[in-house]
Amino acid sequence: MRQRFNVLSQLTQSQADEAAAAERDPLVQLCAFFVGPEEYAVDIMRVEEILQPQRLTPIRGAPLFIEGVIRLRGSIIPVVDLRKRLLGVEAPVDTPKTRLLVCWLGRRRVAFTVDRVSEVVRLRRSEIKPAPAIGAVGPAPFVVGVYGEQEKREQEKQEKREPERRGLERRAPESRGQERLKLLLDVKALLLSEMVRDSGRRVNG
């Protein structure tokens, strides 16, 4: 009986420790997607739904970053093409995988066009690293962090060196499907920075 009590006490303490650890380092969920060759993500709590491309209605005199608007269940929603915004090129032709991410920005919704949605990611907040500096201006204001499997790459580098240290013939390592670093975006800041850019273009123009 005492042994059973001790086991239950250990389990209870273990659960308490896990709960405390989870509170200190909570899980976050991200919606990952591709824009060109790069993979990005946004907080899934901002994403209301994912749609196939809709017919756009151009708005004369709208800011340059607004591609047009769509009607969604009686609401008019502006559409921003992230392919044009992030890559700085004209938007490519839509493909069967092109999607619209309808996101909440405060009390308003905005649809962002992406090349394809890849997955929903669950990870600890500590796995999201600070955004890298870009030149002398620091991090881009709309990139709030990066995540990926850097640790695996470092481990593989060590494994590549190991045969040489042992004086053995070096063999090509097996591919393990390494992940590239992904950028976590703040879509509200992304839209704000584009509004500032658009205002500057109009003043200078």
CSV table of C-alpha atoms in Angstrom, one decimal:
chain,number,residue,atom,x,y,z
A,1,MET,CA,0.0,0.0,0.0
A,2,ARG,CA,2.8,2.4,1.0
A,3,GLN,CA,4.7,1.5,-2.2
A,4,ARG,CA,1.6,2.3,-4.3
A,5,PHE,CA,1.2,5.6,-2.5
A,6,ASN,CA,4.8,6.5,-3.2
A,7,VAL,CA,4.4,5.7,-6.9
A,8,LEU,CA,1.3,7.9,-7.0
A,9,SER,CA,3.1,10.7,-5.2
A,10,GLN,CA,6.0,10.5,-7.7
A,11,LEU,CA,3.5,10.6,-10.6
A,12,THR,CA,1.7,13.6,-9.1
A,13,GLN,CA,5.0,15.4,-8.6
A,14,SER,CA,6.1,14.6,-12.1
A,15,GLN,CA,2.8,15.9,-13.5
A,16,ALA,CA,3.2,19.1,-11.4
A,17,ASP,CA,6.8,19.6,-12.7
A,18,GLU,CA,5.6,19.1,-16.3
A,19,ALA,CA,2.8,21.6,-15.8
A,20,ALA,CA,5.2,24.1,-14.3
A,21,ALA,CA,7.6,23.6,-17.2
A,22,ALA,CA,4.8,24.1,-19.7
A,23,GLU,CA,3.7,27.3,-18.0
A,24,ARG,CA,7.3,28.7,-18.1
A,25,ASP,CA,7.7,27.6,-21.8
A,26,PRO,CA,4.2,27.3,-23.3
A,27,LEU,CA,3.4,25.6,-26.6
A,28,VAL,CA,2.6,27.9,-29.5
A,29,GLN,CA,0.9,27.0,-32.8
A,30,LEU,CA,2.0,28.5,-36.1
A,31,CYS,CA,0.5,28.3,-39.6
A,32,ALA,CA,3.5,27.8,-42.0
A,33,PHE,CA,3.4,28.7,-45.7
A,34,PHE,CA,5.6,29.2,-48.7
A,35,VAL,CA,6.2,32.5,-50.5
A,36,GLY,CA,8.6,31.7,-53.4
A,37,PRO,CA,11.3,29.3,-52.1
A,38,GLU,CA,11.1,30.5,-48.5
A,39,GLU,CA,8.9,29.3,-45.7
A,40,TYR,CA,7.3,31.7,-43.3
A,41,ALA,CA,4.8,31.3,-40.5
A,42,VAL,CA,2.2,33.4,-38.6
A,43,ASP,CA,0.6,32.9,-35.2
A,44,ILE,CA,-2.3,30.6,-35.9
A,45,MET,CA,-4.5,32.6,-33.6
A,46,ARG,CA,-4.5,35.3,-36.2
A,47,VAL,CA,-5.7,33.0,-39.0
A,48,GLU,CA,-9.5,32.8,-39.4
A,49,GLU,CA,-9.6,30.6,-42.4
A,50,ILE,CA,-7.7,29.5,-45.6
A,51,LEU,CA,-9.3,30.0,-48.9
A,52,GLN,CA,-8.7,29.2,-52.6
A,53,PRO,CA,-8.0,32.3,-54.7
A,54,GLN,CA,-11.1,34.5,-55.2
A,55,ARG,CA,-12.1,36.9,-57.9
A,56,LEU,CA,-10.6,40.3,-57.0
A,57,THR,CA,-12.3,43.6,-57.5
A,58,PRO,CA,-9.6,46.3,-58.0
A,59,ILE,CA,-10.1,49.5,-56.0
A,60,ARG,CA,-9.1,52.7,-57.8
A,61,GLY,CA,-6.9,54.9,-55.6
A,62,ALA,CA,-6.2,52.2,-53.1
A,63,PRO,CA,-2.7,51.9,-51.6
A,64,LEU,CA,-0.2,50.2,-53.9
A,65,PHE,CA,0.1,47.2,-51.7
A,66,ILE,CA,-3.6,46.4,-51.9
A,67,GLU,CA,-4.2,44.0,-54.8
A,68,GLY,CA,-8.0,44.4,-54.6
A,69,VAL,CA,-10.8,43.3,-52.4
A,70,ILE,CA,-13.0,40.2,-52.1
A,71,ARG,CA,-16.5,39.8,-50.6
A,72,LEU,CA,-16.6,37.1,-47.9
A,73,ARG,CA,-20.0,36.4,-46.4
A,74,GLY,CA,-21.1,40.0,-46.7
A,75,SER,CA,-17.8,41.6,-45.6
A,76,ILE,CA,-15.4,43.4,-47.9
A,77,ILE,CA,-11.8,42.2,-47.2
A,78,PRO,CA,-8.6,43.7,-48.7
A,79,VAL,CA,-6.1,41.3,-50.3
A,80,VAL,CA,-2.3,41.7,-50.0
A,81,ASP,CA,-0.1,39.5,-52.2
A,82,LEU,CA,2.8,38.4,-49.9
A,83,ARG,CA,4.7,37.2,-53.0
A,84,LYS,CA,4.9,40.7,-54.2
A,85,ARG,CA,5.4,42.2,-50.8
A,86,LEU,CA,8.1,39.9,-49.5
A,87,LEU,CA,10.0,39.1,-52.8
A,88,GLY,CA,9.7,42.6,-54.3
A,89,VAL,CA,8.6,41.2,-57.7
A,90,GLU,CA,5.4,41.2,-59.6
A,91,ALA,CA,3.0,38.5,-58.4
A,92,PRO,CA,3.3,35.2,-60.3
A,93,VAL,CA,0.3,33.4,-61.9
A,94,ASP,CA,-1.7,31.5,-59.3
A,95,THR,CA,-1.3,27.8,-59.2
A,96,PRO,CA,-3.7,25.1,-57.8
A,97,LYS,CA,-1.8,25.4,-54.5
A,98,THR,CA,-2.1,29.2,-54.1
A,99,ARG,CA,-4.1,30.1,-51.1
A,100,LEU,CA,-5.5,33.1,-49.2
A,101,LEU,CA,-4.8,33.4,-45.5
A,102,VAL,CA,-7.6,35.4,-44.0
A,103,CYS,CA,-6.1,37.0,-40.8
A,104,TRP,CA,-7.4,39.1,-38.0
A,105,LEU,CA,-5.5,42.4,-37.5
A,106,GLY,CA,-7.2,43.9,-34.5
A,107,ARG,CA,-10.9,44.1,-35.4
A,108,ARG,CA,-10.3,43.9,-39.1
A,109,ARG,CA,-9.6,41.1,-41.5
A,110,VAL,CA,-7.0,41.0,-44.3
A,111,ALA,CA,-6.4,38.3,-46.8
A,112,PHE,CA,-2.8,37.4,-47.7
A,113,THR,CA,-2.0,35.6,-50.9
A,114,VAL,CA,0.7,32.8,-50.5
A,115,ASP,CA,2.1,30.2,-52.8
A,116,ARG,CA,1.0,27.3,-50.7
A,117,VAL,CA,0.2,26.4,-47.0
A,118,SER,CA,2.5,23.8,-45.7
A,119,GLU,CA,1.6,22.8,-42.2
A,120,VAL,CA,0.5,23.7,-38.7
A,121,VAL,CA,3.5,23.8,-36.4
A,122,ARG,CA,3.4,23.2,-32.6
A,123,LEU,CA,6.6,24.1,-30.7
A,124,ARG,CA,7.8,25.6,-27.4
A,125,ARG,CA,8.2,29.3,-27.3
A,126,SER,CA,11.9,28.9,-26.4
A,127,GLU,CA,12.4,27.2,-29.8
A,128,ILE,CA,11.6,30.6,-31.5
A,129,LYS,CA,14.9,32.5,-31.7
A,130,PRO,CA,15.3,36.3,-32.1
A,131,ALA,CA,15.0,37.7,-35.6
A,132,PRO,CA,18.4,38.2,-37.3
A,133,ALA,CA,19.7,41.6,-38.1
A,134,ILE,CA,19.5,42.7,-41.7
A,135,GLY,CA,22.5,44.9,-42.6
A,136,ALA,CA,23.0,47.9,-40.4
A,137,VAL,CA,19.3,48.5,-39.9
A,138,GLY,CA,18.7,45.6,-37.6
A,139,PRO,CA,15.8,43.0,-37.9
A,140,ALA,CA,13.0,43.7,-40.4
A,141,PRO,CA,10.2,45.2,-38.2
A,142,PHE,CA,7.7,42.5,-39.4
A,143,VAL,CA,10.1,39.5,-38.7
A,144,VAL,CA,9.6,38.7,-35.0
A,145,GLY,CA,11.6,35.4,-34.9
A,146,VAL,CA,13.0,32.3,-36.6
A,147,TYR,CA,12.7,28.6,-35.9
A,148,GLY,CA,14.1,25.5,-37.4
A,149,GLU,CA,16.3,22.5,-36.7
A,150,GLN,CA,19.7,24.1,-36.3
A,151,GLU,CA,20.7,21.5,-33.8
A,152,LYS,CA,20.4,18.7,-36.3
A,153,ARG,CA,22.6,20.5,-38.7
A,154,GLU,CA,25.3,21.0,-36.0
A,155,GLN,CA,25.1,17.4,-35.1
A,156,GLU,CA,25.5,16.3,-38.7
A,157,LYS,CA,28.6,18.5,-39.0
A,158,GLN,CA,30.1,16.8,-36.0
A,159,GLU,CA,29.3,13.4,-37.5
A,160,LYS,CA,31.0,14.4,-40.8
A,161,ARG,CA,34.2,15.2,-38.9
A,162,GLU,CA,34.2,12.0,-36.8
A,163,PRO,CA,35.5,9.6,-39.5
A,164,GLU,CA,38.4,11.9,-40.3
A,165,ARG,CA,39.3,12.0,-36.6
A,166,ARG,CA,39.4,8.3,-36.5
A,167,GLY,CA,41.5,8.0,-39.7
A,168,LEU,CA,38.7,6.2,-41.5
A,169,GLU,CA,37.5,6.6,-45.0
A,170,ARG,CA,35.0,9.4,-45.2
A,171,ARG,CA,31.6,8.4,-46.5
A,172,ALA,CA,28.8,10.6,-47.7
A,173,PRO,CA,26.2,11.1,-44.9
A,174,GLU,CA,22.7,10.0,-45.4
A,175,SER,CA,20.1,12.7,-46.1
A,176,ARG,CA,17.9,13.3,-43.2
A,177,GLY,CA,15.5,15.8,-44.7
A,178,GLN,CA,17.0,18.9,-43.0
A,179,GLU,CA,14.7,21.8,-42.4
A,180,ARG,CA,15.6,25.3,-43.4
A,181,LEU,CA,15.1,28.1,-40.9
A,182,LYS,CA,11.6,29.7,-41.2
A,183,LEU,CA,10.7,33.3,-40.5
A,184,LEU,CA,7.9,34.1,-38.1
A,185,LEU,CA,6.0,37.2,-39.3
A,186,ASP,CA,4.0,39.8,-37.6
A,187,VAL,CA,1.4,40.5,-40.3
A,188,LYS,CA,0.1,43.6,-38.5
A,189,ALA,CA,3.6,45.1,-38.6
A,190,LEU,CA,4.1,43.9,-42.1
A,191,LEU,CA,1.0,45.8,-43.3
A,192,LEU,CA,2.0,48.9,-41.3
A,193,SER,CA,5.5,49.0,-42.8
A,194,GLU,CA,4.0,48.7,-46.3
A,195,MET,CA,1.7,51.6,-45.5
A,196,VAL,CA,4.7,53.7,-44.6
A,197,ARG,CA,6.5,52.7,-47.8
A,198,ASP,CA,3.4,53.4,-49.9
A,199,SER,CA,3.1,56.9,-48.3
A,200,GLY,CA,6.7,57.6,-49.1
A,201,ARG,CA,6.3,56.6,-52.7
A,202,ARG,CA,3.2,58.8,-53.1
A,203,VAL,CA,5.0,61.8,-51.6
A,204,ASN,CA,8.1,61.3,-53.7
A,205,GLY,CA,6.0,60.6,-56.8
